[in-house]
Coordinates of C-alpha atoms and ligand atoms in Angstrom, one line a residue:
V1 CA 0.0 0.0 0.0
S2 CA 1.5 3.3 -1.0
P3 CA 1.4 6.2 1.5
G4 CA -1.8 8.1 1.1
T5 CA -3.8 5.2 -0.3
P6 CA -6.3 4.1 2.3
S7 CA -6.4 0.3 2.8
K8 CA -9.5 -1.4 1.8
Y9 CA -11.5 -3.1 4.5
Y10 CA -14.5 -5.2 3.5
L11 CA -16.5 -6.9 6.3
T12 CA -19.8 -8.8 6.4
T13 CA -22.4 -10.2 8.8
P14 CA -24.4 -13.3 7.9
I15 CA -27.5 -12.4 5.9
Y16 CA -30.4 -13.1 8.2
Y17 CA -33.5 -15.3 7.4
V18 CA -36.5 -13.0 6.9
N19 CA -38.9 -15.4 8.5
D20 CA -37.6 -14.3 11.9
R21 CA -37.5 -10.9 13.5
P22 CA -34.2 -9.4 14.7
H23 CA -33.3 -10.7 18.2
I24 CA -30.3 -10.0 20.4
G25 CA -28.4 -12.9 18.8
H26 CA -28.6 -11.3 15.3
Y27 CA -27.9 -7.9 16.9
Y28 CA -24.8 -9.2 18.6
T29 CA -23.1 -10.1 15.3
T30 CA -24.3 -7.0 13.7
V31 CA -23.1 -4.7 16.5
A32 CA -19.7 -6.4 16.4
A33 CA -19.5 -5.7 12.7
D34 CA -20.6 -2.2 13.2
V35 CA -18.0 -1.5 15.8
L36 CA -15.3 -3.0 13.5
A37 CA -16.6 -0.9 10.6
R38 CA -16.6 2.3 12.6
Y39 CA -13.1 1.5 13.9
H40 CA -11.7 1.0 10.4
R41 CA -13.3 4.2 9.2
L42 CA -11.7 6.0 12.1
R43 CA -8.4 4.6 11.0
G44 CA -9.0 6.1 7.6
D45 CA -9.6 2.8 5.8
D46 CA -11.7 2.5 2.7
T47 CA -14.3 0.5 4.6
F48 CA -17.3 -1.4 3.2
F49 CA -19.7 -2.9 5.7
L50 CA -22.3 -5.3 4.3
T51 CA -25.3 -6.9 5.9
G52 CA -28.6 -8.2 4.4
T53 CA -31.3 -10.8 4.3
D54 CA -31.5 -14.4 3.2
E55 CA -34.8 -14.8 1.5
H56 CA -34.9 -18.0 -0.4
S57 CA -35.2 -20.4 2.5
L58 CA -37.9 -23.0 2.8
N59 CA -38.8 -21.6 6.2
V60 CA -39.6 -18.3 4.5
D61 CA -41.7 -19.9 1.9
R62 CA -43.7 -21.8 4.5
K63 CA -44.1 -18.8 6.7
A64 CA -45.6 -16.8 3.8
R65 CA -48.0 -19.6 3.2
E66 CA -49.0 -19.7 6.8
E67 CA -49.7 -16.0 6.6
G68 CA -51.7 -16.5 3.4
V69 CA -49.6 -14.1 1.3
T70 CA -47.3 -14.8 -1.7
T71 CA -43.7 -15.4 -0.8
R72 CA -42.8 -12.3 -2.7
E73 CA -45.2 -10.2 -0.7
F74 CA -44.0 -11.7 2.5
V75 CA -40.3 -11.0 1.9
D76 CA -41.0 -7.5 0.7
K77 CA -42.8 -6.9 3.9
M78 CA -40.1 -8.5 6.1
A79 CA -36.8 -7.2 4.6
P80 CA -37.6 -3.5 5.3
Q81 CA -38.2 -4.4 9.0
W82 CA -34.6 -5.6 9.2
Q83 CA -33.3 -2.5 7.4
E84 CA -35.3 -0.3 9.7
T85 CA -34.2 -2.1 12.8
W86 CA -30.5 -1.6 12.0
A87 CA -31.0 2.0 11.0
K88 CA -32.7 2.8 14.3
L89 CA -30.0 1.0 16.2
D90 CA -27.1 3.1 14.7
I91 CA -25.9 0.3 12.5
S92 CA -23.8 2.0 9.8
N93 CA -23.9 -0.7 7.0
D94 CA -22.8 0.7 3.6
D95 CA -25.1 -1.7 1.7
F96 CA -27.9 -4.1 2.4
I97 CA -28.2 -7.1 0.1
R98 CA -31.4 -9.1 -0.4
T99 CA -31.0 -12.4 -2.1
T100 CA -34.2 -11.7 -4.1
E101 CA -32.5 -8.8 -5.9
E102 CA -31.5 -9.0 -9.6
R103 CA -27.9 -8.1 -8.9
H104 CA -27.6 -11.0 -6.6
K105 CA -29.3 -13.5 -8.9
A106 CA -27.0 -12.5 -11.8
G107 CA -23.9 -13.2 -9.7
V108 CA -25.2 -16.5 -8.3
L109 CA -25.9 -17.8 -11.8
E110 CA -22.4 -16.7 -12.9
L111 CA -20.8 -18.6 -10.0
V112 CA -22.8 -21.8 -10.7
R113 CA -21.6 -21.6 -14.3
R114 CA -18.0 -21.1 -13.3
V115 CA -18.1 -24.0 -10.8
R116 CA -19.8 -26.2 -13.4
D117 CA -17.2 -25.3 -16.1
A118 CA -14.5 -26.3 -13.6
G119 CA -16.1 -29.7 -13.5
D120 CA -17.2 -29.7 -9.9
I121 CA -20.9 -30.1 -10.4
F122 CA -22.5 -33.5 -11.2
E123 CA -26.0 -35.0 -11.1
G124 CA -27.2 -37.5 -8.7
T125 CA -30.0 -38.5 -6.4
Y126 CA -30.1 -37.7 -2.8
E127 CA -31.9 -39.6 -0.1
G128 CA -31.7 -38.7 3.6
P129 CA -32.6 -36.5 6.5
Y130 CA -33.0 -32.7 6.1
C131 CA -33.3 -30.1 8.8
V132 CA -35.3 -27.1 7.6
S133 CA -34.1 -24.8 10.4
C134 CA -30.5 -25.5 9.4
E135 CA -31.4 -25.7 5.7
R136 CA -29.0 -28.6 5.6
F137 CA -28.8 -32.3 4.8
Y138 CA -27.6 -34.5 7.6
L139 CA -26.0 -38.0 7.7
E140 CA -28.0 -40.5 9.8
K141 CA -25.0 -40.8 12.1
D142 CA -25.0 -37.1 12.9
L143 CA -28.6 -37.1 14.2
V144 CA -29.2 -37.3 17.9
D145 CA -32.1 -39.6 18.7
G146 CA -33.3 -39.1 15.1
R147 CA -33.3 -35.4 15.6
C148 CA -31.2 -32.4 14.4
P149 CA -28.5 -31.7 17.0
L150 CA -29.1 -28.0 16.8
H151 CA -32.9 -28.0 16.6
P152 CA -34.1 -30.9 18.6
S153 CA -37.6 -29.4 18.9
R154 CA -38.1 -29.6 15.1
E155 CA -39.1 -32.7 13.1
I156 CA -36.4 -33.8 10.7
E157 CA -37.7 -34.3 7.2
R158 CA -36.9 -37.1 4.8
V159 CA -35.9 -36.1 1.3
E160 CA -35.4 -38.2 -1.8
E161 CA -34.8 -36.4 -5.1
R162 CA -32.6 -35.8 -8.1
N163 CA -30.1 -33.0 -7.5
F164 CA -27.0 -31.4 -8.7
F165 CA -24.1 -32.0 -6.4
F166 CA -20.9 -30.0 -5.6
R167 CA -17.8 -32.1 -5.5
L168 CA -16.7 -31.0 -2.0
S169 CA -14.8 -34.2 -1.4
A170 CA -12.2 -33.1 -3.9
F171 CA -11.3 -30.0 -1.8
G172 CA -10.2 -31.5 1.5
P173 CA -6.4 -31.4 0.9
R174 CA -6.5 -27.8 -0.5
L175 CA -8.6 -26.5 2.3
R176 CA -6.4 -28.1 4.9
E177 CA -3.3 -26.6 3.3
H178 CA -4.9 -23.2 3.2
I179 CA -5.9 -23.3 6.8
K180 CA -2.5 -24.5 8.0
A181 CA -0.7 -21.9 5.9
H182 CA -3.0 -19.1 7.0
P183 CA -3.7 -19.4 10.7
E184 CA -5.8 -16.2 10.5
F185 CA -8.2 -17.8 8.1
V186 CA -10.4 -19.4 10.7
Q187 CA -10.6 -17.8 14.1
P188 CA -10.6 -18.2 17.0
E189 CA -8.2 -21.1 17.3
E190 CA -10.8 -23.5 18.8
R191 CA -12.9 -23.1 15.7
R192 CA -9.9 -23.6 13.4
N193 CA -9.3 -26.9 15.2
E194 CA -12.9 -27.9 14.8
V195 CA -12.8 -27.2 11.0
L196 CA -9.5 -29.1 10.6
A197 CA -11.1 -32.1 12.5
T198 CA -14.1 -32.0 10.1
I199 CA -11.8 -32.0 7.1
E200 CA -9.8 -34.9 8.6
S201 CA -13.0 -36.9 9.1
G202 CA -13.7 -36.7 5.3
L203 CA -15.8 -34.3 3.3
E204 CA -18.9 -35.5 1.5
D205 CA -20.2 -33.9 -1.7
F206 CA -23.3 -31.9 -1.1
S207 CA -26.4 -31.2 -3.0
I208 CA -26.6 -27.6 -4.4
S209 CA -30.0 -27.8 -5.9
R210 CA -33.5 -28.8 -4.8
E211 CA -36.1 -30.4 -7.0
S212 CA -39.2 -30.2 -4.7
V213 CA -38.6 -26.6 -3.8
K214 CA -40.0 -23.8 -6.0
W215 CA -39.0 -20.7 -4.2
G216 CA -35.4 -19.9 -5.2
I217 CA -33.1 -19.1 -8.1
P218 CA -33.7 -21.5 -11.0
F219 CA -30.7 -23.7 -11.8
P220 CA -29.0 -22.7 -15.1
D221 CA -30.3 -24.8 -17.9
D222 CA -32.5 -26.9 -15.7
P223 CA -35.7 -25.1 -14.5
T224 CA -36.9 -28.1 -12.6
Q225 CA -34.3 -27.3 -9.9
V226 CA -33.7 -24.3 -7.8
I227 CA -30.3 -23.4 -6.4
Y228 CA -29.8 -24.7 -2.8
V229 CA -30.3 -21.8 -0.4
W230 CA -26.8 -21.9 1.2
F231 CA -25.1 -21.9 -2.2
D232 CA -27.3 -18.9 -3.1
A233 CA -26.8 -17.2 0.3
L234 CA -23.1 -17.4 0.7
T235 CA -22.7 -15.9 -2.7
N236 CA -24.1 -12.6 -1.4
Y237 CA -20.6 -11.7 -0.2
L238 CA -19.6 -11.6 -3.9
T239 CA -22.7 -10.2 -5.5
A240 CA -23.0 -7.2 -3.2
V241 CA -19.6 -5.9 -4.4
G242 CA -20.4 -6.4 -8.0
Y243 CA -19.6 -10.1 -8.9
G244 CA -21.4 -10.8 -12.2
T245 CA -22.5 -7.2 -12.6
D246 CA -19.6 -4.8 -12.0
E247 CA -16.2 -6.3 -12.5
E248 CA -14.2 -3.2 -11.5
R249 CA -16.0 -2.8 -8.2
F250 CA -15.7 -6.5 -7.5
R251 CA -11.9 -6.4 -8.0
H252 CA -11.6 -3.4 -5.7
Y253 CA -13.4 -5.0 -2.8
W254 CA -13.0 -8.7 -3.0
P255 CA -11.6 -10.7 -1.1
A256 CA -13.4 -9.8 2.1
N257 CA -11.2 -9.0 5.0
V258 CA -13.6 -10.7 7.5
H259 CA -16.8 -12.6 7.5
L260 CA -18.3 -12.3 11.0
I261 CA -20.5 -15.2 11.9
G262 CA -21.9 -17.2 14.8
K263 CA -20.3 -20.6 15.5
D264 CA -23.5 -22.3 14.3
I265 CA -22.8 -21.6 10.7
L266 CA -19.0 -22.3 10.7
R267 CA -19.0 -25.3 8.4
F268 CA -20.8 -23.4 5.7
H269 CA -18.3 -20.5 5.9
A270 CA -15.1 -22.3 6.6
I271 CA -15.6 -25.4 4.4
Y272 CA -18.3 -25.0 1.8
W273 CA -17.7 -21.4 1.0
P274 CA -13.9 -21.6 0.4
A275 CA -14.3 -24.7 -1.6
M276 CA -16.8 -23.0 -3.8
L277 CA -14.4 -20.1 -4.3
L278 CA -11.5 -22.4 -5.0
S279 CA -13.5 -24.2 -7.6
A280 CA -14.5 -20.9 -9.3
G281 CA -10.8 -19.7 -9.2
L282 CA -11.7 -16.8 -6.8
P283 CA -9.5 -15.5 -3.9
L284 CA -10.6 -16.6 -0.5
P285 CA -11.7 -14.2 2.3
K286 CA -8.8 -13.4 4.7
T287 CA -10.7 -14.3 7.8
V288 CA -13.8 -16.1 8.9
F289 CA -14.4 -15.2 12.6
A290 CA -17.0 -17.3 14.4
H291 CA -18.2 -15.8 17.7
G292 CA -19.9 -17.7 20.5
F293 CA -23.5 -17.8 21.5
L294 CA -25.4 -15.5 23.8
Y295 CA -27.8 -17.1 26.3
F296 CA -30.3 -15.4 28.5
K297 CA -30.1 -17.0 32.0
G298 CA -28.9 -20.2 30.4
R299 CA -31.6 -20.2 27.7
K300 CA -30.9 -20.0 24.0
L301 CA -32.1 -16.8 22.2
S302 CA -34.3 -17.9 19.4
K303 CA -38.0 -18.1 18.8
S304 CA -38.1 -21.9 18.5
E305 CA -36.4 -22.1 21.9
G306 CA -38.8 -19.7 23.5
V307 CA -36.6 -16.7 24.2
M308 CA -36.9 -13.8 21.9
L309 CA -35.3 -10.6 23.1
S310 CA -35.6 -7.7 20.9
P311 CA -32.6 -5.4 20.7
F312 CA -35.0 -2.4 21.0
D313 CA -36.2 -3.8 24.3
L314 CA -32.6 -4.1 25.5
A315 CA -31.8 -0.5 24.5
A316 CA -35.1 0.8 25.9
Q317 CA -34.4 -1.0 29.2
L318 CA -31.1 0.8 29.4
T319 CA -32.8 4.1 28.9
P320 CA -33.9 5.6 32.2
G321 CA -37.4 7.1 32.3
S322 CA -38.5 6.2 28.8
D323 CA -39.8 3.3 26.7
E324 CA -38.0 4.6 23.6
P325 CA -34.3 3.7 23.4
S326 CA -32.3 6.9 23.7
A327 CA -28.8 7.4 22.2
S328 CA -27.3 6.5 25.6
G329 CA -29.4 3.4 25.8
R330 CA -28.4 2.3 22.3
D331 CA -24.7 3.0 23.1
A332 CA -25.0 1.1 26.3
A333 CA -26.5 -2.0 24.6
R334 CA -23.5 -2.1 22.2
Y335 CA -21.0 -1.6 24.9
L336 CA -22.4 -4.0 27.4
L337 CA -22.8 -7.0 24.9
L338 CA -19.2 -6.5 23.7
R339 CA -17.7 -5.9 27.1
H340 CA -19.6 -8.5 28.9
V341 CA -18.7 -11.5 26.8
P342 CA -15.2 -12.0 25.4
F343 CA -15.7 -12.2 21.6
G344 CA -15.4 -15.8 20.5
R345 CA -16.8 -17.3 23.7
D346 CA -20.3 -18.1 24.7
G347 CA -21.8 -15.8 27.3
D348 CA -24.8 -15.6 29.5
I349 CA -26.8 -12.4 30.0
T350 CA -28.8 -11.2 32.9
Y351 CA -30.2 -7.8 33.2
E352 CA -28.9 -7.4 36.7
A353 CA -25.3 -7.9 35.5
L354 CA -25.8 -5.5 32.6
V355 CA -27.3 -2.8 34.8
D356 CA -24.5 -3.2 37.3
R357 CA -21.9 -2.7 34.6
Y358 CA -23.8 0.2 33.1
N359 CA -23.7 2.0 36.4
A360 CA -20.1 1.2 37.1
D361 CA -18.5 1.7 33.7
L362 CA -20.7 4.1 31.9
A363 CA -22.5 6.2 34.4
N364 CA -19.7 6.3 37.0
D365 CA -16.4 5.9 35.3
F366 CA -16.8 7.4 31.8
G367 CA -19.9 9.6 32.2
N368 CA -18.6 11.1 35.4
L369 CA -15.2 11.8 33.9
A370 CA -16.8 13.7 31.1
S371 CA -19.2 15.7 33.2
R372 CA -16.7 16.6 36.0
T373 CA -14.0 17.7 33.5
L374 CA -16.4 19.9 31.6
K375 CA -18.0 21.3 34.7
I376 CA -14.7 22.1 36.3
L377 CA -13.6 23.9 33.2
K378 CA -16.9 25.8 33.1
Q379 CA -16.7 26.8 36.7
Y380 CA -13.0 27.7 36.9
T381 CA -12.2 29.2 33.5
D382 CA -15.6 29.8 32.0
G383 CA -15.1 26.8 29.7
V384 CA -11.8 28.0 28.3
V385 CA -8.9 25.6 28.0
P386 CA -6.0 27.2 29.9
Q387 CA -2.4 27.4 28.7
P388 CA -0.4 24.6 30.3
P389 CA 3.2 25.3 31.5
A390 CA 5.9 24.8 28.8
E391 CA 8.0 22.3 30.8
V392 CA 6.6 18.8 31.0
E393 CA 6.7 17.4 34.5
A394 CA 6.8 13.7 35.5
R395 CA 3.0 13.2 36.1
T396 CA 2.1 14.6 32.7
E397 CA 4.8 12.5 31.1
A398 CA 3.3 9.5 32.8
L399 CA -0.1 10.4 31.2
H400 CA 1.5 10.6 27.7
A401 CA 3.2 7.3 28.2
L402 CA 0.0 5.6 29.3
V403 CA -2.0 7.0 26.4
A404 CA 0.7 5.7 24.0
E405 CA 0.8 2.3 25.6
A406 CA -3.0 1.8 25.9
T407 CA -3.6 3.0 22.4
T408 CA -1.1 0.6 21.0
A409 CA -2.7 -2.2 23.0
F410 CA -6.2 -1.0 21.9
H411 CA -5.2 -1.3 18.2
A412 CA -3.7 -4.7 18.7
A413 CA -6.9 -5.9 20.4
M414 CA -9.1 -4.5 17.6
D415 CA -6.9 -6.2 15.0
D416 CA -7.6 -9.5 16.9
L417 CA -11.3 -8.7 17.1
D418 CA -10.9 -8.8 20.9
F419 CA -13.5 -6.1 21.6
S420 CA -13.6 -6.6 25.4
G421 CA -9.8 -6.4 25.5
A422 CA -9.9 -3.2 23.5
L423 CA -12.4 -1.7 25.9
E424 CA -10.3 -2.7 28.8
Q425 CA -7.5 -0.6 27.4
V426 CA -9.8 2.4 27.0
W427 CA -11.1 2.0 30.5
R428 CA -7.5 2.0 31.8
L429 CA -7.3 5.5 30.5
V430 CA -10.7 6.4 31.9
G431 CA -9.6 5.1 35.3
R432 CA -6.3 7.0 35.2
A433 CA -7.9 10.2 34.1
N434 CA -10.3 10.0 37.0
G435 CA -7.5 9.1 39.4
Y436 CA -5.4 12.0 38.1
I437 CA -8.1 14.5 38.8
E438 CA -8.7 13.1 42.3
E439 CA -5.0 13.1 43.2
S440 CA -4.5 16.6 41.7
R441 CA -7.4 18.1 43.7
P442 CA -8.1 21.1 41.4
W443 CA -10.7 22.2 43.9
D444 CA -7.9 22.8 46.4
L445 CA -5.5 24.3 43.9
R446 CA -8.1 26.8 43.0
K447 CA -8.3 28.2 46.5
D448 CA -4.7 29.2 46.4
P449 CA -3.9 31.9 43.8
S450 CA -0.2 31.0 43.9
R451 CA -1.0 27.6 42.4
E452 CA -2.6 28.9 39.3
I453 CA 0.0 27.3 37.0
A454 CA -0.5 23.9 38.6
L455 CA -4.2 24.3 38.3
N456 CA -3.9 25.2 34.6
L457 CA -1.9 22.1 34.0
V458 CA -4.4 19.8 35.7
L459 CA -7.3 21.4 33.7
Y460 CA -5.4 21.1 30.5
N461 CA -4.4 17.5 31.0
A462 CA -7.9 16.4 32.1
A463 CA -9.5 18.1 29.0
E464 CA -6.9 16.5 26.7
M465 CA -7.5 13.0 28.1
L466 CA -11.2 13.5 27.5
R467 CA -10.6 14.6 24.0
I468 CA -8.5 11.6 23.2
L469 CA -11.1 9.3 24.8
T470 CA -13.8 10.8 22.7
Y471 CA -12.1 9.3 19.6
L472 CA -11.1 6.0 21.2
V473 CA -14.6 5.2 22.5
S474 CA -16.3 6.3 19.3
P475 CA -16.7 3.0 17.5
F476 CA -18.3 1.5 20.6
L477 CA -20.3 4.6 21.8
P478 CA -21.0 6.6 18.7
G479 CA -23.8 8.6 20.4
A480 CA -21.7 9.6 23.4
A481 CA -18.7 10.4 21.1
D482 CA -20.9 12.7 19.0
E483 CA -22.2 14.5 22.0
L484 CA -18.8 14.8 23.6
A485 CA -17.3 16.2 20.4
K486 CA -20.0 18.8 20.6
Q487 CA -19.4 19.7 24.2
L488 CA -15.6 19.8 23.7
R489 CA -16.2 21.6 20.4
V490 CA -13.7 19.3 18.6
P491 CA -14.1 17.7 15.1
R492 CA -16.3 14.7 15.1
P493 CA -14.6 11.3 14.6
M494 CA -14.8 9.7 11.2
S495 CA -16.5 6.7 13.0
V496 CA -19.6 8.8 13.6
H497 CA -19.5 11.1 10.6
K498 CA -18.3 10.7 7.1
D499 CA -16.7 14.1 7.1
G500 CA -15.1 13.5 10.5
Y501 CA -11.5 13.2 11.5
T502 CA -9.4 10.0 11.5
L503 CA -7.4 8.9 14.5
D504 CA -4.1 10.0 12.9
D505 CA -5.4 13.6 12.7
V506 CA -6.3 13.7 16.4
L507 CA -4.4 11.3 18.5
S508 CA -1.2 13.0 19.3
W509 CA -1.1 14.7 22.7
G510 CA -1.6 18.5 22.7
G511 CA -4.5 18.7 20.3
L512 CA -6.3 21.2 22.4
A513 CA -5.1 24.8 21.9
A514 CA -5.0 27.2 24.9
G515 CA -8.0 29.5 24.6
H516 CA -10.2 26.7 23.1
M517 CA -13.8 27.0 24.3
T518 CA -15.7 24.0 25.7
E519 CA -19.3 23.7 26.9
V520 CA -21.3 21.8 29.4
G521 CA -24.1 19.6 28.0
P522 CA -26.4 16.8 29.0
V523 CA -25.2 14.0 31.1
L524 CA -24.0 11.1 28.8
F525 CA -25.1 8.1 30.8
P526 CA -27.8 8.8 33.5
R527 CA -27.8 6.3 36.3
L528 CA -30.1 3.3 36.1
D529 CA -31.9 2.5 39.3
K530 CA -33.0 -1.1 38.9
P531 CA -33.0 -4.1 36.7
V532 CA -36.3 -3.6 35.1
L533 CA -37.0 -6.4 32.7
T534 CA -37.6 -10.0 33.8
A535 CA -38.1 -12.6 31.2
Ligands
LIG1 N1 -29.3 -17.2 6.7 C1 -28.3 -17.8 7.4 C2 -26.9 -17.2 7.2 C3 -26.5 -17.1 5.8 S1 -25.0 -16.3 5.6 C4 -24.5 -16.5 4.1 C5 -28.6 -17.8 8.9 N2 -29.5 -16.8 9.3 S2 -30.0 -16.6 10.8 O1 -31.0 -15.6 10.7 O2 -30.4 -17.8 11.4 O3 -28.8 -15.9 11.6 C6 -27.8 -16.7 12.1 C7 -26.8 -15.8 12.8 O4 -27.4 -15.0 13.8 C8 -25.7 -16.6 13.6 O5 -24.7 -17.1 12.8 C9 -25.2 -15.6 14.6 O6 -24.4 -14.7 13.9 C10 -26.5 -14.9 14.9 N3 -27.1 -15.5 16.1 C11 -28.4 -16.1 16.2 N4 -28.6 -16.4 17.5 C12 -27.6 -16.1 18.2 C13 -27.3 -16.2 19.6 N5 -28.1 -16.7 20.5 N6 -26.1 -15.7 20.0 C14 -25.2 -15.1 19.2 N7 -25.5 -15.0 17.9 C15 -26.6 -15.6 17.4 O7 -28.1 -18.6 9.6

């Protein structure tokens, strides 16, 4: 990359089935992707963040029938609900792909043709169990008591039909080589080992068309078949950036830097998908990162398992005194999910734990730092940032060093998608800034006119810490960062506004000029009194 050329960063979420409504599980992946996208924008990268909806599933078709509408009508009603949900929850996706769009269909047909030309598609008959929730064929030996291991409450269906198959069995050695040569390809490590073990146990060819299903993209040159929903869905990662419709754009963005997924769909993304790409002669994504599952008091979040928590409800519960999620409630929902559960592991949520952490980290530590700093400035110097003394003493030097150290560790954690680790680094700075103010006792310095220089230094350093924190928290807390930028009267970060500033522009110490005006504004994170929801 030549200096001045922003690096490209293309990231995706799974595309969600439209028969469901967004719940906290979907929100979790989407929020992680949003934080990552905002972080890369803040770094000045040419970022492209994709999400969308998976509309050709059998579940969708059946759901439409239940509701007595055509499948088309049904998906056209449901897809906008997903779009609106993300828009209302500050999700900053650059595109939203629907698998029923023409641009998608064109690319899927192109990919099938390429794979067929490579000789990796053949005709056969399939007979065996199928789980409609997974949209996947199982081997008898993988069923548990004759049921799907992931959806034991759903009946398994028996399928016998003529299909087109993809020669997955031919790709085991190449996949294994790729994964071994590129440890970053499947993350975290536990998931990489799982994928390697699956490959070792032998890969079976899989059917990529369905005969009995009518809702889907017709198979090229055989209208009696539709393309299997996973083959269709995975291809969204290509079609959204122009595969089959805009070659130049495609070459600019592909391969993706990261596909964020839940661990439930690992095999599709780390085995099927790279094999399809290898067959078509296309580059592989750099990383497939599978995060863990969220549970609510030990119960799985999904409609079929009986727990369906809407992300709106979560944000609203974190908004004191209102049923509508405020900017602080939405920020808090993002922060708490990513801070509470190390990314990659499973985690259990309780409202009590979230509320405790909200009050400790957001209302007390961060919110308090912001309001006390701006209030002291207002009270002591009418909001004006004072001139710090020219010579740098040891305690100021220690602040500089800590900022440098924590920022480096923050970037390293973000590069590893270790969101909770990145937040720990930011909160080290929050803690130190609060500690610095308390030790320095500006309220005492102020009483003694001979200590004016010392007071100016403390005020300057506190304001400067808050300014730097505004940018560092911004991918996680875009609402608070926007508000703080206003109160500090500094440029908005690129993570919250496309005309904003990147980290390089703002991160070095001393960004605030003496004489700069600040203002006091609304409290960022009002305290929450009680755990409100029980479910
Ligand atoms: N349509 C497929 C994906 C196709 S991608 C080419 C699909 N859709 S889904 O609507 O079922 O969404 C699944 C994804 O939602 C999971 O991979 C995960 O990212 C997220 N989650 C759903 N429930 C979850 C939890 N309880 N916890 C965390 N994430 C979960 O599969």
